[in-house]
Each structure stands twice: as C-alpha cells, then as structure tokens.
XYZ file of N, CA and C in Angstrom:
462
model
N 14.383 -14.597 2.200
C 13.194 -13.834 2.396
C 12.505 -14.361 3.572
N 11.913 -13.483 4.351
C 11.205 -13.875 5.668
C 9.852 -14.410 5.198
N 9.572 -15.633 5.510
C 8.282 -16.220 5.159
C 7.420 -16.598 6.501
N 7.813 -15.990 7.525
C 7.133 -16.199 8.846
C 5.669 -15.959 8.693
N 4.820 -16.923 9.293
C 3.401 -16.743 9.300
C 3.138 -15.646 10.383
N 2.366 -14.674 9.920
C 2.089 -13.528 10.760
C 0.673 -13.597 11.339
N 0.542 -13.656 12.651
C -0.767 -13.705 13.283
C -1.501 -12.344 13.145
N -2.734 -12.338 12.717
C -3.552 -11.115 12.713
C -3.697 -10.546 14.038
N -3.738 -11.284 15.082
C -4.002 -10.893 16.465
C -2.752 -10.375 17.116
N -1.575 -10.502 16.471
C -0.316 -10.120 17.127
C -0.246 -8.545 17.362
N 0.144 -8.281 18.542
C 0.309 -6.816 18.939
C 1.722 -6.531 19.254
N 2.535 -7.576 19.316
C 3.976 -7.490 19.637
C 4.627 -6.715 18.508
N 5.371 -5.655 18.675
C 6.027 -4.869 17.681
C 7.218 -5.673 17.105
N 7.491 -5.642 15.851
C 8.574 -6.425 15.219
C 9.400 -5.509 14.269
N 10.706 -5.603 14.351
C 11.571 -4.896 13.485
C 11.450 -5.337 12.053
N 11.751 -4.439 11.143
C 11.565 -4.670 9.708
C 12.987 -4.582 8.978
N 13.241 -5.501 7.987
C 14.260 -5.373 7.129
C 13.621 -5.441 5.730
N 14.435 -5.324 4.630
C 13.797 -5.338 3.286
C 13.099 -6.585 2.931
N 13.625 -7.797 3.363
C 12.872 -9.005 3.045
C 11.533 -9.092 3.785
N 11.519 -8.683 5.076
C 10.232 -8.597 5.809
C 9.281 -7.664 5.155
N 9.745 -6.471 4.711
C 8.884 -5.521 4.126
C 8.284 -6.055 2.833
N 9.052 -6.698 2.047
C 8.542 -7.328 0.781
C 7.468 -8.419 1.142
N 7.766 -9.266 2.288
C 6.789 -10.228 2.573
C 5.485 -9.673 3.082
N 5.519 -8.608 3.903
C 4.255 -8.129 4.539
C 3.540 -7.280 3.419
N 4.218 -6.598 2.525
C 3.570 -5.846 1.421
C 2.837 -6.834 0.391
N 3.432 -7.993 0.235
C 2.935 -9.011 -0.704
C 1.688 -9.801 -0.232
N 1.487 -9.714 1.124
C 0.336 -10.445 1.685
C -0.858 -9.506 1.813
N -2.031 -9.926 1.474
C -3.225 -9.066 1.443
C -4.438 -9.793 1.963
N -4.267 -10.967 2.514
C -5.378 -11.635 3.053
C -5.105 -12.246 4.391
N -6.073 -12.502 5.240
C -5.806 -13.140 6.635
C -5.920 -14.585 6.413
N -5.879 -15.274 7.556
C -5.906 -16.726 7.614
C -7.233 -17.329 6.955
N -8.288 -16.577 6.899
C -9.578 -17.015 6.362
C -9.709 -16.629 4.944
N -8.712 -15.949 4.324
C -8.701 -15.657 2.927
C -9.446 -14.252 2.690
N -9.833 -13.618 3.727
C -10.449 -12.259 3.662
C -9.416 -11.224 3.434
N -9.741 -10.169 2.712
C -8.834 -8.970 2.550
C -8.493 -8.433 3.895
N -7.216 -8.257 4.203
C -6.763 -7.692 5.406
C -5.396 -7.057 5.348
N -5.182 -6.086 6.102
C -3.813 -5.500 6.302
C -3.322 -5.653 7.690
N -4.073 -6.277 8.564
C -3.792 -6.340 9.991
C -2.384 -6.964 10.276
N -1.953 -7.897 9.437
C -0.608 -8.532 9.640
C 0.482 -7.530 9.481
N 0.259 -6.332 8.910
C 1.309 -5.342 8.785
C 1.434 -4.462 10.008
N 0.495 -4.277 10.796
C 0.438 -3.343 11.883
C 1.534 -3.524 12.962
N 1.957 -4.820 13.280
C 2.993 -4.974 14.273
C 4.302 -4.426 13.793
N 4.529 -4.118 12.559
C 5.774 -3.603 12.037
C 5.879 -2.061 11.875
N 4.786 -1.416 12.334
C 4.628 0.045 12.372
C 4.684 0.599 13.702
N 5.320 1.756 13.860
C 5.359 2.463 15.233
C 3.988 3.155 15.373
N 3.604 3.372 16.650
C 2.321 3.902 16.912
C 2.200 5.287 16.435
N 3.300 6.024 16.265
C 3.342 7.406 15.747
C 3.664 7.479 14.242
N 3.296 6.426 13.534
C 3.682 6.427 12.126
C 2.971 7.576 11.333
N 3.805 8.076 10.350
C 3.230 9.132 9.451
C 3.241 8.554 8.052
N 2.001 8.420 7.512
C 1.852 7.959 6.071
C 1.507 9.077 5.164
N 2.152 9.143 4.079
C 1.835 10.292 3.008
C 1.869 9.714 1.633
N 0.872 10.169 0.894
C 0.852 9.886 -0.550
C 0.361 11.107 -1.288
N 0.053 11.053 -2.482
C -0.307 12.197 -3.234
C -1.624 12.835 -2.921
N -2.445 12.197 -2.073
C -3.766 12.754 -1.740
C -4.031 12.980 -0.279
N -3.137 12.384 0.608
C -3.367 12.464 1.979
C -2.179 12.380 2.834
N -2.221 12.836 4.048
C -1.252 12.624 5.061
C -1.994 12.073 6.315
N -1.563 10.951 6.783
C -2.140 10.276 7.909
C -1.148 10.202 9.069
N -1.547 10.620 10.238
C -0.661 10.562 11.438
C -1.127 9.663 12.484
N -0.364 8.701 12.903
C -0.758 7.768 13.993
C -1.370 6.434 13.497
N -1.143 5.472 14.307
C -1.606 4.068 13.955
C -3.093 4.022 13.802
N -3.851 4.667 14.620
C -5.388 4.662 14.488
C -5.771 5.174 13.082
N -5.332 6.204 12.600
C -5.607 6.690 11.332
C -5.143 5.797 10.233
N -3.902 5.243 10.451
C -3.327 4.341 9.381
C -4.151 3.174 9.205
N -4.677 2.552 10.340
C -5.542 1.361 10.244
C -6.807 1.736 9.571
N -7.424 2.884 9.841
C -8.614 3.363 9.226
C -8.483 3.455 7.803
N -7.370 4.002 7.307
C -7.040 4.198 5.932
C -6.984 2.842 5.192
N -6.317 1.908 5.806
C -6.214 0.498 5.231
C -7.561 -0.025 5.160
N -8.363 0.088 6.241
C -9.779 -0.426 6.232
C -10.651 0.125 5.057
N -10.444 1.468 4.866
C -11.194 2.177 3.760
C -10.837 1.672 2.446
N -9.500 1.500 2.194
C -8.993 0.976 0.898
C -9.592 -0.320 0.587
N -9.494 -1.361 1.589
C -10.020 -2.624 1.311
C -11.445 -2.723 1.150
N -12.209 -1.862 1.901
C -13.655 -1.799 1.699
C -14.063 -1.392 0.347
N -13.294 -0.424 -0.305
C -13.603 -0.035 -1.624
C -13.217 -1.097 -2.617
N -12.322 -1.943 -2.249
C -11.821 -2.929 -3.262
C -12.338 -4.418 -2.963
N -13.586 -4.530 -2.467
C -14.048 -5.834 -2.186
C -14.277 -6.680 -3.458
N -14.263 -6.064 -4.598
C -14.302 -6.863 -5.867
C -12.901 -7.410 -6.179
N -11.818 -6.974 -5.505
C -10.573 -7.527 -5.753
C -9.428 -6.559 -5.417
N -8.362 -7.148 -4.761
C -7.191 -6.337 -4.421
C -6.076 -7.351 -4.387
N -4.917 -6.955 -4.866
C -3.650 -7.634 -4.629
C -2.529 -6.734 -4.764
N -1.378 -7.040 -4.119
C -0.212 -6.239 -4.262
C 0.930 -7.132 -4.712
N 1.627 -6.644 -5.743
C 2.733 -7.334 -6.321
C 3.961 -6.498 -6.135
N 4.883 -7.034 -5.377
C 6.144 -6.255 -5.105
C 7.234 -6.738 -5.981
N 7.758 -5.841 -6.821
C 8.727 -6.236 -7.947
C 10.109 -6.240 -7.383
N 10.464 -5.327 -6.515
C 11.819 -5.286 -5.947
C 11.891 -4.438 -4.721
N 12.965 -4.614 -3.952
C 13.160 -3.782 -2.742
C 14.657 -3.670 -2.487
N 14.950 -2.604 -1.824
C 16.386 -2.359 -1.497
C 16.340 -1.584 -0.148
N 17.511 -1.738 0.583
C 17.588 -1.047 1.926
C 18.904 -0.415 1.955
N 18.973 0.854 2.586
C 20.184 1.467 2.806
C 20.006 2.107 4.160
N 20.654 1.649 5.140
C 20.481 2.273 6.540
C 19.112 2.172 6.998
N 18.496 3.203 7.479
C 17.114 3.176 8.013
C 16.001 3.417 6.901
N 16.372 3.342 5.656
C 15.420 3.480 4.547
C 15.242 2.253 3.789
N 13.993 1.848 3.472
C 13.654 0.651 2.656
C 12.795 1.254 1.483
N 13.283 0.866 0.188
C 12.595 1.321 -0.954
C 11.901 -0.011 -1.522
N 10.630 0.161 -1.935
C 9.892 -0.939 -2.486
C 9.299 -0.367 -3.864
N 9.354 -1.248 -4.891
C 8.730 -0.944 -6.152
C 7.596 -1.988 -6.318
N 6.384 -1.528 -6.534
C 5.213 -2.352 -6.546
C 4.176 -2.035 -7.547
N 3.236 -2.975 -7.776
C 1.963 -2.690 -8.507
C 0.826 -3.155 -7.616
N 0.006 -2.241 -7.363
C -1.200 -2.518 -6.623
C -2.354 -2.691 -7.579
N -2.979 -3.792 -7.536
C -4.017 -4.173 -8.416
C -5.428 -4.051 -7.727
N -6.272 -3.149 -8.171
C -7.515 -2.910 -7.458
C -8.627 -3.134 -8.445
N -9.713 -3.595 -7.915
C -10.966 -3.755 -8.717
C -12.106 -3.118 -7.894
N -12.606 -2.073 -8.437
C -13.764 -1.367 -7.775
C -15.023 -1.849 -8.464
N -16.223 -1.600 -7.760
C -17.464 -2.042 -8.290
C -17.676 -1.472 -9.732
N -18.039 -2.379 -10.692
C -18.293 -1.939 -11.975
C -17.078 -1.602 -12.860
N -15.911 -1.867 -12.403
C -14.757 -1.564 -13.235
C -13.903 -2.751 -13.459
N -13.025 -2.699 -14.362
C -12.009 -3.757 -14.569
C -10.870 -3.530 -13.602
N -9.898 -4.388 -13.646
C -8.741 -4.234 -12.772
C -8.007 -2.988 -13.064
N -7.629 -2.292 -12.073
C -6.882 -1.023 -12.266
C -5.477 -1.225 -11.573
N -4.477 -1.409 -12.371
C -3.152 -1.556 -11.815
C -2.560 -0.165 -11.589
N -2.005 0.012 -10.386
C -1.352 1.236 -10.018
C 0.088 0.920 -9.731
N 1.020 1.436 -10.527
C 2.368 1.236 -10.293
C 2.975 2.341 -9.328
N 3.763 1.901 -8.423
C 4.334 2.867 -7.500
C 5.530 2.372 -6.752
N 5.987 3.305 -5.823
C 7.021 2.926 -4.911
C 6.721 3.475 -3.540
N 7.264 2.795 -2.563
C 7.108 3.194 -1.184
C 8.416 3.449 -0.620
N 8.707 4.416 0.137
C 9.907 4.715 0.903
C 9.559 4.487 2.392
N 10.121 3.542 3.050
C 9.753 3.332 4.450
C 11.016 3.863 5.265
N 10.642 4.617 6.324
C 11.740 5.062 7.198
C 11.506 4.243 8.459
N 12.709 3.771 9.044
C 12.751 3.086 10.247
C 13.162 3.787 11.471
N 12.562 3.586 12.621
C 13.057 4.325 13.810
C 14.157 3.438 14.465
N 14.670 3.846 15.622
C 15.642 3.110 16.236
C 15.408 1.678 16.632
N 14.121 1.346 16.874
C 13.753 0.016 17.169
C 13.536 -0.793 15.921
N 13.675 -0.244 14.793
C 13.488 -0.947 13.436
C 12.078 -1.045 13.019
N 11.133 -0.184 13.624
C 9.768 -0.153 13.217
C 9.606 0.932 12.161
N 8.646 0.749 11.236
C 8.302 1.686 10.224
C 7.685 2.947 10.901
N 8.259 4.030 10.857
C 7.776 5.283 11.539
C 7.280 6.239 10.471
N 7.631 6.039 9.184
C 7.137 6.874 8.059
C 7.061 6.095 6.783
N 6.002 6.275 6.064
C 5.845 5.681 4.749
C 5.423 6.730 3.776
N 6.180 6.911 2.728
C 5.893 7.837 1.607
C 5.603 7.006 0.313
N 4.414 7.019 -0.146
C 4.101 6.380 -1.371
C 4.056 7.382 -2.517
N 4.572 6.917 -3.654
C 4.607 7.715 -4.872
C 3.959 6.857 -6.025
N 2.956 7.493 -6.705
C 2.252 6.784 -7.765
C 1.490 7.770 -8.637
N 1.043 7.387 -9.763
C 0.209 8.246 -10.608
C -1.271 7.764 -10.444
N -1.903 8.272 -9.430
C -3.197 7.869 -9.172
C -4.213 8.180 -10.274
N -4.130 9.354 -10.800
C -5.111 9.816 -11.859
C -4.922 9.007 -13.158
N -3.745 8.925 -13.655
C -3.533 8.227 -14.940
C -3.789 6.772 -14.797
N -3.314 6.055 -13.764
C -3.598 4.676 -13.547
C -5.030 4.371 -13.383
N -5.754 5.185 -12.565
C -7.124 4.922 -12.185
C -8.075 5.199 -13.325
N -7.856 6.444 -13.993
C -8.720 6.835 -15.076
C -8.609 5.892 -16.259
N -7.481 5.212 -16.361
C -7.196 4.340 -17.587
C -8.323 3.150 -17.693
N -8.950 2.873 -16.640
C -9.931 1.799 -16.654
C -11.429 2.192 -16.663
N -11.649 3.511 -16.653
C -13.029 4.001 -16.689
C -13.422 4.288 -18.127
N -14.346 3.638 -18.612
C -14.778 3.871 -20.111
C -15.096 5.304 -20.317
N -14.633 5.811 -21.354
C -14.891 7.251 -21.762
C -13.953 8.203 -21.094
N -13.721 8.071 -19.761
C -12.899 8.979 -19.074
C -11.403 8.768 -19.477
N -11.039 7.518 -19.830
C -9.640 7.250 -20.149
C -9.187 8.055 -21.421
N -10.144 8.143 -22.440
C -9.756 8.888 -23.582
C -9.710 10.427 -23.291
N -10.619 10.936 -22.512
C -10.697 12.339 -22.086
C -9.424 12.701 -21.249
N -9.060 11.872 -20.300
C -7.808 12.079 -19.488
C -6.575 12.152 -20.413
N -6.489 11.108 -21.393
C -5.343 11.066 -22.232
C -5.275 12.348 -23.090
N -6.471 12.834 -23.597
C -6.489 14.086 -24.347
C -6.009 15.242 -23.508
N -6.497 15.305 -22.272
C -6.223 16.452 -21.352
C -4.717 16.546 -21.057
N -3.985 15.394 -20.764
C -2.584 15.442 -20.367
C -1.713 15.719 -21.636
N -2.269 15.506 -22.837
C -1.439 15.850 -24.006
C -1.447 17.266 -24.410
N -2.432 17.976 -23.821
C -2.510 19.459 -24.208
C -1.627 20.347 -23.427
C-alpha cells in the first residue's frame, strides 16, 4: 500500500493505482489535524466529473467546493473507512463507509462504493459514488427513522 505523505500544497498531478486510491480515501485530515480533502486533489484531472445520487459536478473547481461543503457540514466529525479496493484496467472500485456527524445528531454511517475512472495519464477523470443516502442518513434522526422505515415497507 502507498503510504507516501501527501503535501496539502502539492499541485503536481500524480497517477493513481488501487493502493494509492485506498490511501487517499482513508485520509481525511491535514498535517494540523483539521478536516481536509486537499491531499486528494493532485490525483484528479482538472476536467473531473463527479456523480452521486443527488448531484453531478463537473471540473476541479466544483469538485473542491463540494468537498469543502461536505466537511463544513461535518465539523462535529467525519471519517472514511475503506474496506476493500480492486482495479481492472482504467477502473478502480472502492467499498467504503463514510462516518459523518452533523450538529445535534449521532454518527451517521453511510455505506457505499466508488467507481473511479482513470485517464491516459492515470489521473481520476470520473468518480461515480453509489450509496443509500436516505436510509443511512434518516436512521440517526430521532422520529424520522421510524417514519422512514414505515414508508419503505409500504
């Protein structure tokens, strides 16, 4: 596994393999212990397309802004646990649990997968995340969890 220390200030683009992807997804703080995703950015192409169940983001500027919004909402706590990864050609598959804690809530674990597509330079040019946002998030909100469980059973 690649355990290279990643400088937050680094702008040099770096190729990705499955071990590197696991390492960068597992890290969620900077050298000062503050929540940060800046260490990930050198591994993404400038024209990256990110897609999940609620949004599509095009370009590095939008991708950085999305990461900043996520961490701003999770100031009470955030961590990423990567369970496994595999690579076939220019595709990397990661299985993970994202643990988030929003103001006034307990920890909300969100289980998911990411499919990373690499360009010819080995940079991540597309990321598609799959997860059950509603079920995982609603499960920690008092009262709403029972209502959601009732709703999906009907």
